[in-house]
Amino acid sequence: MSLQQQVMDAMKVAMKGKDTQGLEALRAVKSALLIAQTATGSKEEISEDEELKILQKQVKQRKDSAAIFSEQNRADLAEPELIQAAVIEKFLPKQLSEDEVAKVVDAIIAETGATSMKDMGKVMGMANGKLAGKADGKTISTIIKARLSS
């Protein structure tokens, strides 16, 4: 079943359950998927990698918004953002722990022979390819910087 179909099914469940936060998040995902699909000008489905990127972007936007609202002591606005992020995360593959990400990064560093921050781009590119959808870019970047700066 395609991601779009899964989102549509989840929207129906959210409507029946009167889950307004979940429905809002799912509508945003559906909209982002349709925009990405029509941006290419074709009626074809978008690739699974593109779908994962869209979902990750949606989750990141909501978490960033929640962080800003929390800094401004607006828990009333932060909470819905976190709820929506959790709804969207259900469609992402299981996220790897920092230790699991570190193992993959160490293997990439050994494979490429990277030794300094000059090699960050090369390592980051490979890591993003291998960990697409399984880890967030900020976590990957932090681990790579720690490994290459030591």
mmCIF file of N, CA and C in Angstrom, residues 61-148:
data_model
loop_
_atom_site.group_PDB
_atom_site.id
_atom_site.type_symbol
_atom_site.label_atom_id
_atom_site.label_comp_id
_atom_site.label_asym_id
_atom_site.label_seq_id
_atom_site.Cartn_x
_atom_site.Cartn_y
_atom_site.Cartn_z
ATOM 1 N N GLN A 61 9.722 20.407 10.990
ATOM 2 C CA GLN A 61 9.055 21.703 11.094
ATOM 3 C C GLN A 61 8.253 21.798 12.389
ATOM 4 N N ARG A 62 7.544 20.734 12.697
ATOM 5 C CA ARG A 62 6.704 20.759 13.902
ATOM 6 C C ARG A 62 7.545 20.767 15.172
ATOM 7 N N LYS A 63 8.624 19.993 15.189
ATOM 8 C CA LYS A 63 9.482 19.971 16.380
ATOM 9 C C LYS A 63 10.184 21.314 16.565
ATOM 10 N N ASP A 64 10.613 21.923 15.462
ATOM 11 C CA ASP A 64 11.245 23.240 15.553
ATOM 12 C C ASP A 64 10.253 24.275 16.077
ATOM 13 N N SER A 65 9.028 24.220 15.568
ATOM 14 C CA SER A 65 7.997 25.154 16.038
ATOM 15 C C SER A 65 7.726 24.945 17.522
ATOM 16 N N ALA A 66 7.630 23.681 17.929
ATOM 17 C CA ALA A 66 7.370 23.376 19.336
ATOM 18 C C ALA A 66 8.500 23.902 20.217
ATOM 19 N N ALA A 67 9.741 23.777 19.750
ATOM 20 C CA ALA A 67 10.880 24.271 20.521
ATOM 21 C C ALA A 67 10.806 25.793 20.683
ATOM 22 N N ILE A 68 10.451 26.476 19.618
ATOM 23 C CA ILE A 68 10.331 27.940 19.678
ATOM 24 C C ILE A 68 9.212 28.335 20.641
ATOM 25 N N PHE A 69 8.063 27.646 20.521
ATOM 26 C CA PHE A 69 6.946 27.957 21.414
ATOM 27 C C PHE A 69 7.314 27.687 22.876
ATOM 28 N N SER A 70 8.057 26.615 23.118
ATOM 29 C CA SER A 70 8.467 26.288 24.490
ATOM 30 C C SER A 70 9.396 27.359 25.054
ATOM 31 N N GLU A 71 10.318 27.848 24.225
ATOM 32 C CA GLU A 71 11.231 28.904 24.659
ATOM 33 C C GLU A 71 10.467 30.163 25.050
ATOM 34 N N GLN A 72 9.339 30.373 24.392
ATOM 35 C CA GLN A 72 8.532 31.565 24.660
ATOM 36 C C GLN A 72 7.439 31.296 25.697
ATOM 37 N N ASN A 73 7.571 30.163 26.407
ATOM 38 C CA ASN A 73 6.613 29.777 27.434
ATOM 39 C C ASN A 73 5.180 29.699 26.898
ATOM 40 N N ARG A 74 5.042 29.128 25.709
ATOM 41 C CA ARG A 74 3.721 28.963 25.106
ATOM 42 C C ARG A 74 3.433 27.466 24.943
ATOM 43 N N ALA A 75 3.282 26.777 26.064
ATOM 44 C CA ALA A 75 3.004 25.338 26.051
ATOM 45 C C ALA A 75 1.701 25.044 25.332
ATOM 46 N N ASP A 76 0.767 25.995 25.370
ATOM 47 C CA ASP A 76 -0.511 25.801 24.687
ATOM 48 C C ASP A 76 -0.336 25.673 23.174
ATOM 49 N N LEU A 77 0.702 26.277 22.622
ATOM 50 C CA LEU A 77 0.990 26.168 21.193
ATOM 51 C C LEU A 77 1.978 25.053 20.888
ATOM 52 N N ALA A 78 2.869 24.765 21.817
ATOM 53 C CA ALA A 78 3.880 23.727 21.597
ATOM 54 C C ALA A 78 3.265 22.330 21.603
ATOM 55 N N GLU A 79 2.319 22.100 22.489
ATOM 56 C CA GLU A 79 1.735 20.763 22.628
ATOM 57 C C GLU A 79 1.097 20.236 21.340
ATOM 58 N N PRO A 80 0.262 21.027 20.640
ATOM 59 C CA PRO A 80 -0.316 20.518 19.388
ATOM 60 C C PRO A 80 0.746 20.179 18.339
ATOM 61 N N GLU A 81 1.808 20.974 18.307
ATOM 62 C CA GLU A 81 2.884 20.708 17.343
ATOM 63 C C GLU A 81 3.535 19.352 17.624
ATOM 64 N N LEU A 82 3.780 19.064 18.903
ATOM 65 C CA LEU A 82 4.387 17.781 19.274
ATOM 66 C C LEU A 82 3.440 16.617 18.990
ATOM 67 N N ILE A 83 2.160 16.818 19.213
ATOM 68 C CA ILE A 83 1.171 15.776 18.914
ATOM 69 C C ILE A 83 1.170 15.483 17.418
ATOM 70 N N GLN A 84 1.189 16.534 16.610
ATOM 71 C CA GLN A 84 1.193 16.350 15.160
ATOM 72 C C GLN A 84 2.483 15.672 14.700
ATOM 73 N N ALA A 85 3.617 16.038 15.288
ATOM 74 C CA ALA A 85 4.885 15.394 14.932
ATOM 75 C C ALA A 85 4.817 13.900 15.228
ATOM 76 N N ALA A 86 4.231 13.535 16.353
ATOM 77 C CA ALA A 86 4.107 12.122 16.723
ATOM 78 C C ALA A 86 3.223 11.369 15.728
ATOM 79 N N VAL A 87 2.164 12.009 15.254
ATOM 80 C CA VAL A 87 1.272 11.381 14.272
ATOM 81 C C VAL A 87 2.033 11.103 12.973
ATOM 82 N N ILE A 88 2.801 12.073 12.523
ATOM 83 C CA ILE A 88 3.544 11.926 11.269
ATOM 84 C C ILE A 88 4.651 10.891 11.419
ATOM 85 N N GLU A 89 5.310 10.853 12.591
ATOM 86 C CA GLU A 89 6.409 9.904 12.816
ATOM 87 C C GLU A 89 5.962 8.454 12.676
ATOM 88 N N LYS A 90 4.674 8.187 12.858
ATOM 89 C CA LYS A 90 4.171 6.816 12.719
ATOM 90 C C LYS A 90 4.373 6.281 11.306
ATOM 91 N N PHE A 91 4.513 7.166 10.323
ATOM 92 C CA PHE A 91 4.693 6.751 8.935
ATOM 93 C C PHE A 91 6.166 6.604 8.554
ATOM 94 N N LEU A 92 7.062 7.020 9.433
ATOM 95 C CA LEU A 92 8.499 6.889 9.184
ATOM 96 C C LEU A 92 8.992 5.536 9.670
ATOM 97 N N PRO A 93 10.077 5.033 9.062
ATOM 98 C CA PRO A 93 10.654 3.792 9.589
ATOM 99 C C PRO A 93 11.182 4.018 11.008
ATOM 100 N N LYS A 94 11.384 2.925 11.729
ATOM 101 C CA LYS A 94 11.892 3.012 13.100
ATOM 102 C C LYS A 94 13.208 3.781 13.094
ATOM 103 N N GLN A 95 13.290 4.765 13.983
ATOM 104 C CA GLN A 95 14.485 5.603 14.066
ATOM 105 C C GLN A 95 15.594 4.866 14.822
ATOM 106 N N LEU A 96 16.819 5.008 14.329
ATOM 107 C CA LEU A 96 17.967 4.376 14.969
ATOM 108 C C LEU A 96 18.396 5.180 16.196
ATOM 109 N N SER A 97 18.979 4.482 17.164
ATOM 110 C CA SER A 97 19.501 5.166 18.342
ATOM 111 C C SER A 97 20.811 5.865 17.966
ATOM 112 N N GLU A 98 21.280 6.735 18.848
ATOM 113 C CA GLU A 98 22.538 7.437 18.576
ATOM 114 C C GLU A 98 23.697 6.462 18.453
ATOM 115 N N ASP A 99 23.693 5.390 19.268
ATOM 116 C CA ASP A 99 24.762 4.384 19.189
ATOM 117 C C ASP A 99 24.758 3.687 17.835
ATOM 118 N N GLU A 100 23.573 3.368 17.330
ATOM 119 C CA GLU A 100 23.472 2.698 16.030
ATOM 120 C C GLU A 100 23.925 3.631 14.910
ATOM 121 N N VAL A 101 23.569 4.896 15.012
ATOM 122 C CA VAL A 101 23.996 5.881 14.019
ATOM 123 C C VAL A 101 25.513 6.035 14.080
ATOM 124 N N ALA A 102 26.065 6.075 15.285
ATOM 125 C CA ALA A 102 27.510 6.225 15.462
ATOM 126 C C ALA A 102 28.263 5.062 14.819
ATOM 127 N N LYS A 103 27.737 3.843 14.935
ATOM 128 C CA LYS A 103 28.383 2.677 14.314
ATOM 129 C C LYS A 103 28.424 2.826 12.804
ATOM 130 N N VAL A 104 27.335 3.272 12.212
ATOM 131 C CA VAL A 104 27.278 3.460 10.761
ATOM 132 C C VAL A 104 28.252 4.565 10.350
ATOM 133 N N VAL A 105 28.286 5.656 11.106
ATOM 134 C CA VAL A 105 29.189 6.766 10.807
ATOM 135 C C VAL A 105 30.645 6.310 10.917
ATOM 136 N N ASP A 106 30.970 5.551 11.960
ATOM 137 C CA ASP A 106 32.337 5.039 12.113
ATOM 138 C C ASP A 106 32.737 4.179 10.919
ATOM 139 N N ALA A 107 31.812 3.346 10.452
ATOM 140 C CA ALA A 107 32.094 2.491 9.294
ATOM 141 C C ALA A 107 32.335 3.338 8.044
ATOM 142 N N ILE A 108 31.555 4.387 7.865
ATOM 143 C CA ILE A 108 31.728 5.270 6.698
ATOM 144 C C ILE A 108 33.055 6.006 6.783
ATOM 145 N N ILE A 109 33.423 6.469 7.978
ATOM 146 C CA ILE A 109 34.700 7.170 8.150
ATOM 147 C C ILE A 109 35.858 6.228 7.833
ATOM 148 N N ALA A 110 35.772 4.991 8.293
ATOM 149 C CA ALA A 110 36.822 4.013 8.007
ATOM 150 C C ALA A 110 36.874 3.702 6.512
ATOM 151 N N GLU A 111 35.720 3.590 5.899
ATOM 152 C CA GLU A 111 35.636 3.265 4.472
ATOM 153 C C GLU A 111 36.209 4.379 3.598
ATOM 154 N N THR A 112 35.941 5.630 3.975
ATOM 155 C CA THR A 112 36.401 6.759 3.164
ATOM 156 C C THR A 112 37.793 7.239 3.549
ATOM 157 N N GLY A 113 38.257 6.847 4.721
ATOM 158 C CA GLY A 113 39.563 7.306 5.187
ATOM 159 C C GLY A 113 39.529 8.761 5.639
ATOM 160 N N ALA A 114 38.371 9.246 6.011
ATOM 161 C CA ALA A 114 38.230 10.643 6.446
ATOM 162 C C ALA A 114 38.993 10.852 7.749
ATOM 163 N N THR A 115 39.685 12.003 7.828
ATOM 164 C CA THR A 115 40.490 12.266 9.014
ATOM 165 C C THR A 115 40.234 13.639 9.629
ATOM 166 N N SER A 116 39.658 14.549 8.854
ATOM 167 C CA SER A 116 39.476 15.904 9.378
ATOM 168 C C SER A 116 38.120 16.465 8.949
ATOM 169 N N MET A 117 37.841 17.652 9.428
ATOM 170 C CA MET A 117 36.574 18.313 9.100
ATOM 171 C C MET A 117 36.468 18.619 7.602
ATOM 172 N N LYS A 118 37.606 18.597 6.899
ATOM 173 C CA LYS A 118 37.569 18.820 5.449
ATOM 174 C C LYS A 118 36.772 17.725 4.744
ATOM 175 N N ASP A 119 36.730 16.559 5.367
ATOM 176 C CA ASP A 119 36.036 15.414 4.773
ATOM 177 C C ASP A 119 34.569 15.327 5.203
ATOM 178 N N MET A 120 34.106 16.297 5.945
ATOM 179 C CA MET A 120 32.744 16.274 6.496
ATOM 180 C C MET A 120 31.680 16.085 5.408
ATOM 181 N N GLY A 121 31.788 16.821 4.313
ATOM 182 C CA GLY A 121 30.793 16.748 3.247
ATOM 183 C C GLY A 121 30.690 15.366 2.635
ATOM 184 N N LYS A 122 31.850 14.757 2.410
ATOM 185 C CA LYS A 122 31.876 13.420 1.817
ATOM 186 C C LYS A 122 31.221 12.405 2.763
ATOM 187 N N VAL A 123 31.592 12.455 4.029
ATOM 188 C CA VAL A 123 31.050 11.525 5.026
ATOM 189 C C VAL A 123 29.556 11.783 5.222
ATOM 190 N N MET A 124 29.169 13.046 5.303
ATOM 191 C CA MET A 124 27.765 13.404 5.509
ATOM 192 C C MET A 124 26.903 12.908 4.351
ATOM 193 N N GLY A 125 27.395 13.065 3.135
ATOM 194 C CA GLY A 125 26.654 12.608 1.959
ATOM 195 C C GLY A 125 26.401 11.115 1.993
ATOM 196 N N MET A 126 27.431 10.351 2.311
ATOM 197 C CA MET A 126 27.281 8.896 2.384
ATOM 198 C C MET A 126 26.369 8.493 3.542
ATOM 199 N N ALA A 127 26.520 9.169 4.675
ATOM 200 C CA ALA A 127 25.706 8.848 5.848
ATOM 201 C C ALA A 127 24.229 9.138 5.575
ATOM 202 N N ASN A 128 23.960 10.259 4.937
ATOM 203 C CA ASN A 128 22.567 10.588 4.618
ATOM 204 C C ASN A 128 21.966 9.551 3.678
ATOM 205 N N GLY A 129 22.775 9.042 2.764
ATOM 206 C CA GLY A 129 22.298 8.015 1.850
ATOM 207 C C GLY A 129 21.966 6.715 2.569
ATOM 208 N N LYS A 130 22.853 6.292 3.462
ATOM 209 C CA LYS A 130 22.649 5.024 4.166
ATOM 210 C C LYS A 130 21.585 5.119 5.257
ATOM 211 N N LEU A 131 21.436 6.291 5.854
ATOM 212 C CA LEU A 131 20.537 6.440 6.997
ATOM 213 C C LEU A 131 19.252 7.187 6.655
ATOM 214 N N ALA A 132 18.974 7.341 5.375
ATOM 215 C CA ALA A 132 17.790 8.089 4.944
ATOM 216 C C ALA A 132 16.530 7.556 5.615
ATOM 217 N N GLY A 133 15.852 8.434 6.321
ATOM 218 C CA GLY A 133 14.607 8.069 6.971
ATOM 219 C C GLY A 133 14.769 7.367 8.302
ATOM 220 N N LYS A 134 15.997 6.952 8.613
ATOM 221 C CA LYS A 134 16.211 6.196 9.846
ATOM 222 C C LYS A 134 16.829 7.039 10.950
ATOM 223 N N ALA A 135 17.360 8.199 10.569
ATOM 224 C CA ALA A 135 17.964 9.095 11.567
ATOM 225 C C ALA A 135 17.839 10.521 11.059
ATOM 226 N N ASP A 136 17.740 11.442 11.956
ATOM 227 C CA ASP A 136 17.583 12.839 11.574
ATOM 228 C C ASP A 136 18.947 13.453 11.275
ATOM 229 N N GLY A 137 18.972 14.380 10.321
ATOM 230 C CA GLY A 137 20.225 14.959 9.838
ATOM 231 C C GLY A 137 21.038 15.644 10.921
ATOM 232 N N LYS A 138 20.368 16.247 11.880
ATOM 233 C CA LYS A 138 21.071 16.948 12.958
ATOM 234 C C LYS A 138 21.873 15.951 13.803
ATOM 235 N N THR A 139 21.279 14.804 14.098
ATOM 236 C CA THR A 139 21.972 13.772 14.877
ATOM 237 C C THR A 139 23.182 13.260 14.118
ATOM 238 N N ILE A 140 22.989 12.979 12.832
ATOM 239 C CA ILE A 140 24.077 12.480 11.991
ATOM 240 C C ILE A 140 25.212 13.498 11.965
ATOM 241 N N SER A 141 24.872 14.756 11.727
ATOM 242 C CA SER A 141 25.872 15.819 11.648
ATOM 243 C C SER A 141 26.649 15.964 12.952
ATOM 244 N N THR A 142 25.955 15.920 14.071
ATOM 245 C CA THR A 142 26.605 16.054 15.381
ATOM 246 C C THR A 142 27.612 14.929 15.606
ATOM 247 N N ILE A 143 27.216 13.721 15.273
ATOM 248 C CA ILE A 143 28.103 12.566 15.472
ATOM 249 C C ILE A 143 29.321 12.663 14.554
ATOM 250 N N ILE A 144 29.112 13.041 13.303
ATOM 251 C CA ILE A 144 30.234 13.169 12.357
ATOM 252 C C ILE A 144 31.207 14.246 12.832
ATOM 253 N N LYS A 145 30.680 15.385 13.259
ATOM 254 C CA LYS A 145 31.553 16.469 13.746
ATOM 255 C C LYS A 145 32.370 15.998 14.949
ATOM 256 N N ALA A 146 31.746 15.263 15.864
ATOM 257 C CA ALA A 146 32.459 14.776 17.044
ATOM 258 C C ALA A 146 33.573 13.818 16.631
ATOM 259 N N ARG A 147 33.295 12.958 15.659
ATOM 260 C CA ARG A 147 34.300 11.963 15.248
ATOM 261 C C ARG A 147 35.461 12.611 14.482
ATOM 262 N N LEU A 148 35.151 13.574 13.618
ATOM 263 C CA LEU A 148 36.193 14.167 12.782
ATOM 264 C C LEU A 148 36.992 15.262 13.486
#
